[in-house]
Structure formats: C-alpha cells, structure tokens
C-alpha cells in the first residue's frame, strides 16, 4: 500500500499518472517522423493523413487505453482552473508560433538583407519555435521529459545547420527518438496497469 | 515524559477519528480528498489495495456517511463514481488538524 500522505503530492501524482501512458510522446514522435518523411520524399499527403486520422482518433485511443486500466478521475476545481489557464497560455503561444513561422517563411522568400540573414540561420528559427512549443506542452502537462525533448530539438536543429545535414534527417531521427521513448513508456504503462474485467472497471458487483 | 505529555494533550487524542485512522481508509480518504470523484478501478490501482479489501473499506466509509457512491451511464457503459461527502471532507480536515496538533505536542 502507498504511504504517501502529502496531499499536494498525491494530487500531483494523480494528475501525472494520467499523462504517463506514452501517447503524448508517440504523437510528437509521429509528427516529427511524418514531417521528415514528407520532406524527404515529398509526400505532402502524409501530413494530411496525420491530421485527418491520427489526431481525431488519438483522444479515443487514449480514453480506451486508460479507462479499462487506470480508471476514471474527475479533478477538483483548483486543478481545472490551473489547466484552463495553462491551456489559454499554450493557445496564445501556439498562435504566436504560427505567426512567427509565417514571418520566417515570408522572410526566407523575400529578397532583401533580412532574407539573407534568415537564410544564414537555416531552419534554426523554426527549431526555436518547435522547441518553445514542446517545452510549453511539457509544462502544461507537467511532463519534465518534454523539456528535455525541447532541448534535444534545438540541439539537433543547431547541429544539423552547422554540419550541413539535410533537415529531413534530423526530423526523422528526432521522430524515432520520441516515438521509441513513447512506445517504451506505453509498454511499461500496459504492464503496470493490466486491462481489468468490465465488472471491476465499472465497479458493478464490487460495490453492489 | 511521553505519558505526561500525552496526558496534557489527551483531548486531541480522544478526538482522533478511528474510522479514518486506519491506514487503508486514510489513504482512500486522502485520494478522494484531492479529487472531485474517482471510480473503483482508479482507487484500486493507486492505493494498491485488493478488490475485496477496498470494497470492504468503502462500505464502512459509506455507512459512516463519509463517501457517496453514484452510479451513472457514460456512452451506455455503467460507471460507479465515488466521492467524499461534505461530512467526509470535514471529517478528514478535522482528522488532519487533530493529528497535527497531537504530533506537535510530542517531545523530540
């Protein structure tokens, strides 16, 4: 039996347990992998498939995975408020990132000194945007490893630029790293929380 | 010396809620205290208690009026939600207050 009696720690543990199924990592890994493959083979339709199929089914997949194993929890008003505030901040950051990305894309394509400066930086500005979003997502979900992912993304973008590596290569490597980590976490989650029978999962026959 | 100290502060000791004082029930109460509601499976996975053990402790807490058990259907699937009642929350707060008071007066 667990002996942790710090209520704040318990609440944090409850919240974090819900993010430890590895599906966030898999989603991030797939995003990078698909983006890399798209850049390499010019398969633009793959991003469409990711957005049209994986993104909508992800929530359902997560629900199916968690509900029969971990059970259901409704968080308190304080946690809901924290989540809401963080989500708003993330949405603002996402909007700013898209805006910055558009500015960068525009700057790359223009023909003045600014464009020259941006071309010298290669894809580093995009790396900064992706890093910021990944770290922000990590803070939002209270997953420290996403901060490490952010650092890894920026390192790969800088190293890739300095070593003149083709961008698809580091997109694919990053994707494989995140995807593999996610799969390891998912397997651990499945082992730790095996699927329970329906009666136990919904509490019938146990509580009358 | 410990006895003397306890004698001087016997009031909080008498006020300790024995129903919550049992470790398994304390953990159940603590988990339910930090969330709005949770289902049976969740409590089982987090507390590490067996099905029968958890069921028995929940029944005792429900009899005391500390938790409420609500059955509902979500997408045609039955779900049994457990939550602390107002009385349960107050009892848990009181228990923590009394325990803190009691432990504060214990000699080093």
GROMACS .gro file of N, CA and C in nm, chain B residues 16-81:
model
  198
  224UNK      N    1  -0.943   1.192   1.779
  224UNK     CA    2  -0.897   1.126   1.656
  224UNK      C    3  -1.007   1.032   1.604
  225UNK      N    4  -1.042   1.052   1.479
  225UNK     CA    5  -1.146   0.970   1.417
  225UNK      C    6  -1.087   0.831   1.384
  226UNK      N    7  -1.132   0.731   1.457
  226UNK     CA    8  -1.074   0.597   1.440
  226UNK      C    9  -1.107   0.536   1.303
  227UNK      N   10  -1.218   0.580   1.248
  227UNK     CA   11  -1.256   0.527   1.117
  227UNK      C   12  -1.154   0.570   1.010
  228UNK      N   13  -1.108   0.694   1.020
  228UNK     CA   14  -1.009   0.744   0.924
  228UNK      C   15  -0.869   0.701   0.963
  229UNK      N   16  -0.848   0.678   1.091
  229UNK     CA   17  -0.713   0.648   1.141
  229UNK      C   18  -0.658   0.517   1.086
  230UNK      N   19  -0.746   0.428   1.043
  230UNK     CA   20  -0.699   0.301   0.986
  230UNK      C   21  -0.624   0.334   0.854
  231UNK      N   22  -0.497   0.287   0.839
  231UNK     CA   23  -0.415   0.331   0.724
  231UNK      C   24  -0.480   0.318   0.586
  232UNK      N   25  -0.544   0.205   0.560
  232UNK     CA   26  -0.605   0.186   0.427
  232UNK      C   27  -0.715   0.288   0.403
  233UNK      N   28  -0.798   0.311   0.506
  233UNK     CA   29  -0.908   0.407   0.489
  233UNK      C   30  -0.853   0.549   0.479
  234UNK      N   31  -0.744   0.574   0.551
  234UNK     CA   32  -0.682   0.706   0.543
  234UNK      C   33  -0.635   0.735   0.400
  235UNK      N   34  -0.572   0.635   0.338
  235UNK     CA   35  -0.523   0.653   0.200
  235UNK      C   36  -0.641   0.675   0.105
  236UNK      N   37  -0.748   0.597   0.123
  236UNK     CA   38  -0.867   0.613   0.038
  236UNK      C   39  -0.921   0.755   0.052
  237UNK      N   40  -0.934   0.799   0.178
  237UNK     CA   41  -0.987   0.934   0.205
  237UNK      C   42  -0.895   1.040   0.143
  238UNK      N   43  -0.762   1.020   0.156
  238UNK     CA   44  -0.667   1.118   0.102
  238UNK      C   45  -0.679   1.128  -0.050
  239UNK      N   46  -0.692   1.013  -0.116
  239UNK     CA   47  -0.706   1.014  -0.262
  239UNK      C   48  -0.836   1.081  -0.305
  240UNK      N   49  -0.942   1.054  -0.232
  240UNK     CA   50  -1.070   1.115  -0.270
  240UNK      C   51  -1.075   1.263  -0.232
  241UNK      N   52  -0.994   1.300  -0.131
  241UNK     CA   53  -0.993   1.440  -0.086
  241UNK      C   54  -0.933   1.532  -0.192
  242UNK      N   55  -0.833   1.481  -0.265
  242UNK     CA   56  -0.763   1.568  -0.362
  242UNK      C   57  -0.831   1.575  -0.499
  243UNK      N   58  -0.930   1.492  -0.521
  243UNK     CA   59  -1.002   1.499  -0.649
  243UNK      C   60  -1.152   1.520  -0.624
  244UNK      N   61  -1.223   1.544  -0.732
  244UNK     CA   62  -1.368   1.563  -0.722
  244UNK      C   63  -1.435   1.426  -0.701
  245UNK      N   64  -1.399   1.333  -0.788
  245UNK     CA   65  -1.451   1.196  -0.776
  245UNK      C   66  -1.359   1.100  -0.850
  246UNK      N   67  -1.371   0.972  -0.817
  246UNK     CA   68  -1.288   0.870  -0.884
  246UNK      C   69  -1.367   0.741  -0.885
  247UNK      N   70  -1.329   0.650  -0.975
  247UNK     CA   71  -1.401   0.523  -0.976
  247UNK      C   72  -1.323   0.415  -0.899
  248UNK      N   73  -1.388   0.301  -0.884
  248UNK     CA   74  -1.333   0.191  -0.804
  248UNK      C   75  -1.196   0.147  -0.857
  249UNK      N   76  -1.187   0.132  -0.988
  249UNK     CA   77  -1.064   0.084  -1.051
  249UNK      C   78  -0.947   0.178  -1.023
  250UNK      N   79  -0.975   0.307  -1.029
  250UNK     CA   80  -0.869   0.403  -1.005
  250UNK      C   81  -0.815   0.392  -0.862
  251UNK      N   82  -0.909   0.383  -0.767
  251UNK     CA   83  -0.867   0.373  -0.627
  251UNK      C   84  -0.786   0.245  -0.605
  252UNK      N   85  -0.828   0.139  -0.671
  252UNK     CA   86  -0.759   0.011  -0.656
  252UNK      C   87  -0.616   0.021  -0.710
  253UNK      N   88  -0.602   0.081  -0.828
  253UNK     CA   89  -0.468   0.090  -0.888
  253UNK      C   90  -0.376   0.182  -0.810
  254UNK      N   91  -0.431   0.286  -0.749
  254UNK     CA   92  -0.346   0.382  -0.679
  254UNK      C   93  -0.315   0.346  -0.535
  255UNK      N   94  -0.412   0.284  -0.468
  255UNK     CA   95  -0.388   0.252  -0.327
  255UNK      C   96  -0.316   0.118  -0.311
  256UNK      N   97  -0.326   0.033  -0.412
  256UNK     CA   98  -0.262  -0.098  -0.404
  256UNK      C   99  -0.342  -0.197  -0.321
  257UNK      N  100  -0.464  -0.159  -0.286
  257UNK     CA  101  -0.549  -0.250  -0.207
  257UNK      C  102  -0.615  -0.353  -0.300
  258UNK      N  103  -0.647  -0.469  -0.242
  258UNK     CA  104  -0.713  -0.571  -0.323
  258UNK      C  105  -0.860  -0.532  -0.340
  259UNK      N  106  -0.924  -0.598  -0.434
  259UNK     CA  107  -1.065  -0.571  -0.466
  259UNK      C  108  -1.156  -0.584  -0.342
  260UNK      N  109  -1.140  -0.696  -0.270
  260UNK     CA  110  -1.223  -0.722  -0.153
  260UNK      C  111  -1.195  -0.625  -0.040
  261UNK      N  112  -1.067  -0.599  -0.020
  261UNK     CA  113  -1.026  -0.508   0.086
  261UNK      C  114  -1.079  -0.367   0.062
  262UNK      N  115  -1.062  -0.320  -0.060
  262UNK     CA  116  -1.108  -0.185  -0.095
  262UNK      C  117  -1.260  -0.176  -0.081
  263UNK      N  118  -1.328  -0.279  -0.130
  263UNK     CA  119  -1.474  -0.282  -0.123
  263UNK      C  120  -1.522  -0.274   0.022
  264UNK      N  121  -1.455  -0.350   0.109
  264UNK     CA  122  -1.494  -0.353   0.250
  264UNK      C  123  -1.473  -0.216   0.316
  265UNK      N  124  -1.358  -0.153   0.288
  265UNK     CA  125  -1.330  -0.021   0.347
  265UNK      C  126  -1.426   0.085   0.293
  266UNK      N  127  -1.458   0.074   0.165
  266UNK     CA  128  -1.551   0.172   0.106
  266UNK      C  129  -1.689   0.159   0.170
  267UNK      N  130  -1.730   0.036   0.195
  267UNK     CA  131  -1.861   0.014   0.258
  267UNK      C  132  -1.866   0.081   0.395
  268UNK      N  133  -1.756   0.065   0.471
  268UNK     CA  134  -1.752   0.126   0.605
  268UNK      C  135  -1.758   0.279   0.596
  269UNK      N  136  -1.685   0.333   0.500
  269UNK     CA  137  -1.685   0.479   0.484
  269UNK      C  138  -1.821   0.529   0.437
  270UNK      N  139  -1.886   0.448   0.354
  270UNK     CA  140  -2.019   0.488   0.305
  270UNK      C  141  -2.121   0.483   0.419
  271UNK      N  142  -2.112   0.379   0.501
  271UNK     CA  143  -2.202   0.366   0.616
  271UNK      C  144  -2.187   0.487   0.711
  272UNK      N  145  -2.063   0.534   0.726
  272UNK     CA  146  -2.038   0.648   0.814
  272UNK      C  147  -2.081   0.780   0.749
  273UNK      N  148  -2.117   0.773   0.623
  273UNK     CA  149  -2.161   0.894   0.552
  273UNK      C  150  -2.045   0.978   0.500
  274UNK      N  151  -1.925   0.919   0.497
  274UNK     CA  152  -1.808   0.995   0.452
  274UNK      C  153  -1.791   0.994   0.301
  275UNK      N  154  -1.840   0.891   0.237
  275UNK     CA  155  -1.832   0.889   0.090
  275UNK      C  156  -1.971   0.860   0.030
  276UNK      N  157  -1.988   0.903  -0.092
  276UNK     CA  158  -2.114   0.869  -0.160
  276UNK      C  159  -2.078   0.790  -0.286
  277UNK      N  160  -2.163   0.694  -0.316
  277UNK     CA  161  -2.140   0.611  -0.435
  277UNK      C  162  -2.251   0.641  -0.535
  278UNK      N  163  -2.208   0.689  -0.651
  278UNK     CA  164  -2.308   0.727  -0.752
  278UNK      C  165  -2.287   0.643  -0.878
  279UNK      N  166  -2.394   0.584  -0.924
  279UNK     CA  167  -2.384   0.504  -1.047
  279UNK      C  168  -2.440   0.584  -1.164
  280UNK      N  169  -2.368   0.584  -1.273
  280UNK     CA  170  -2.415   0.657  -1.391
  280UNK      C  171  -2.375   0.582  -1.517
  281UNK      N  172  -2.436   0.623  -1.627
  281UNK     CA  173  -2.402   0.562  -1.756
  281UNK      C  174  -2.331   0.664  -1.843
  282UNK      N  175  -2.214   0.627  -1.894
  282UNK     CA  176  -2.141   0.713  -1.987
  282UNK      C  177  -2.125   0.634  -2.116
  283UNK      N  178  -2.188   0.684  -2.221
  283UNK     CA  179  -2.190   0.615  -2.351
  283UNK      C  180  -2.233   0.469  -2.334
  284UNK      N  181  -2.342   0.450  -2.263
  284UNK     CA  182  -2.406   0.319  -2.238
  284UNK      C  183  -2.322   0.225  -2.150
  285UNK      N  184  -2.211   0.275  -2.097
  285UNK     CA  185  -2.128   0.190  -2.011
  285UNK      C  186  -2.148   0.236  -1.866
  286UNK      N  187  -2.183   0.141  -1.775
  286UNK     CA  188  -2.202   0.184  -1.635
  286UNK      C  189  -2.071   0.226  -1.569
  287UNK      N  190  -2.081   0.331  -1.489
  287UNK     CA  191  -1.963   0.378  -1.417
  287UNK      C  192  -2.004   0.410  -1.273
  288UNK      N  193  -1.925   0.361  -1.179
  288UNK     CA  194  -1.955   0.386  -1.039
  288UNK      C  195  -1.855   0.488  -0.985
  289UNK      N  196  -1.907   0.605  -0.953
  289UNK     CA  197  -1.819   0.711  -0.905
  289UNK      C  198  -1.825   0.726  -0.754
   0.00000   0.00000   0.00000
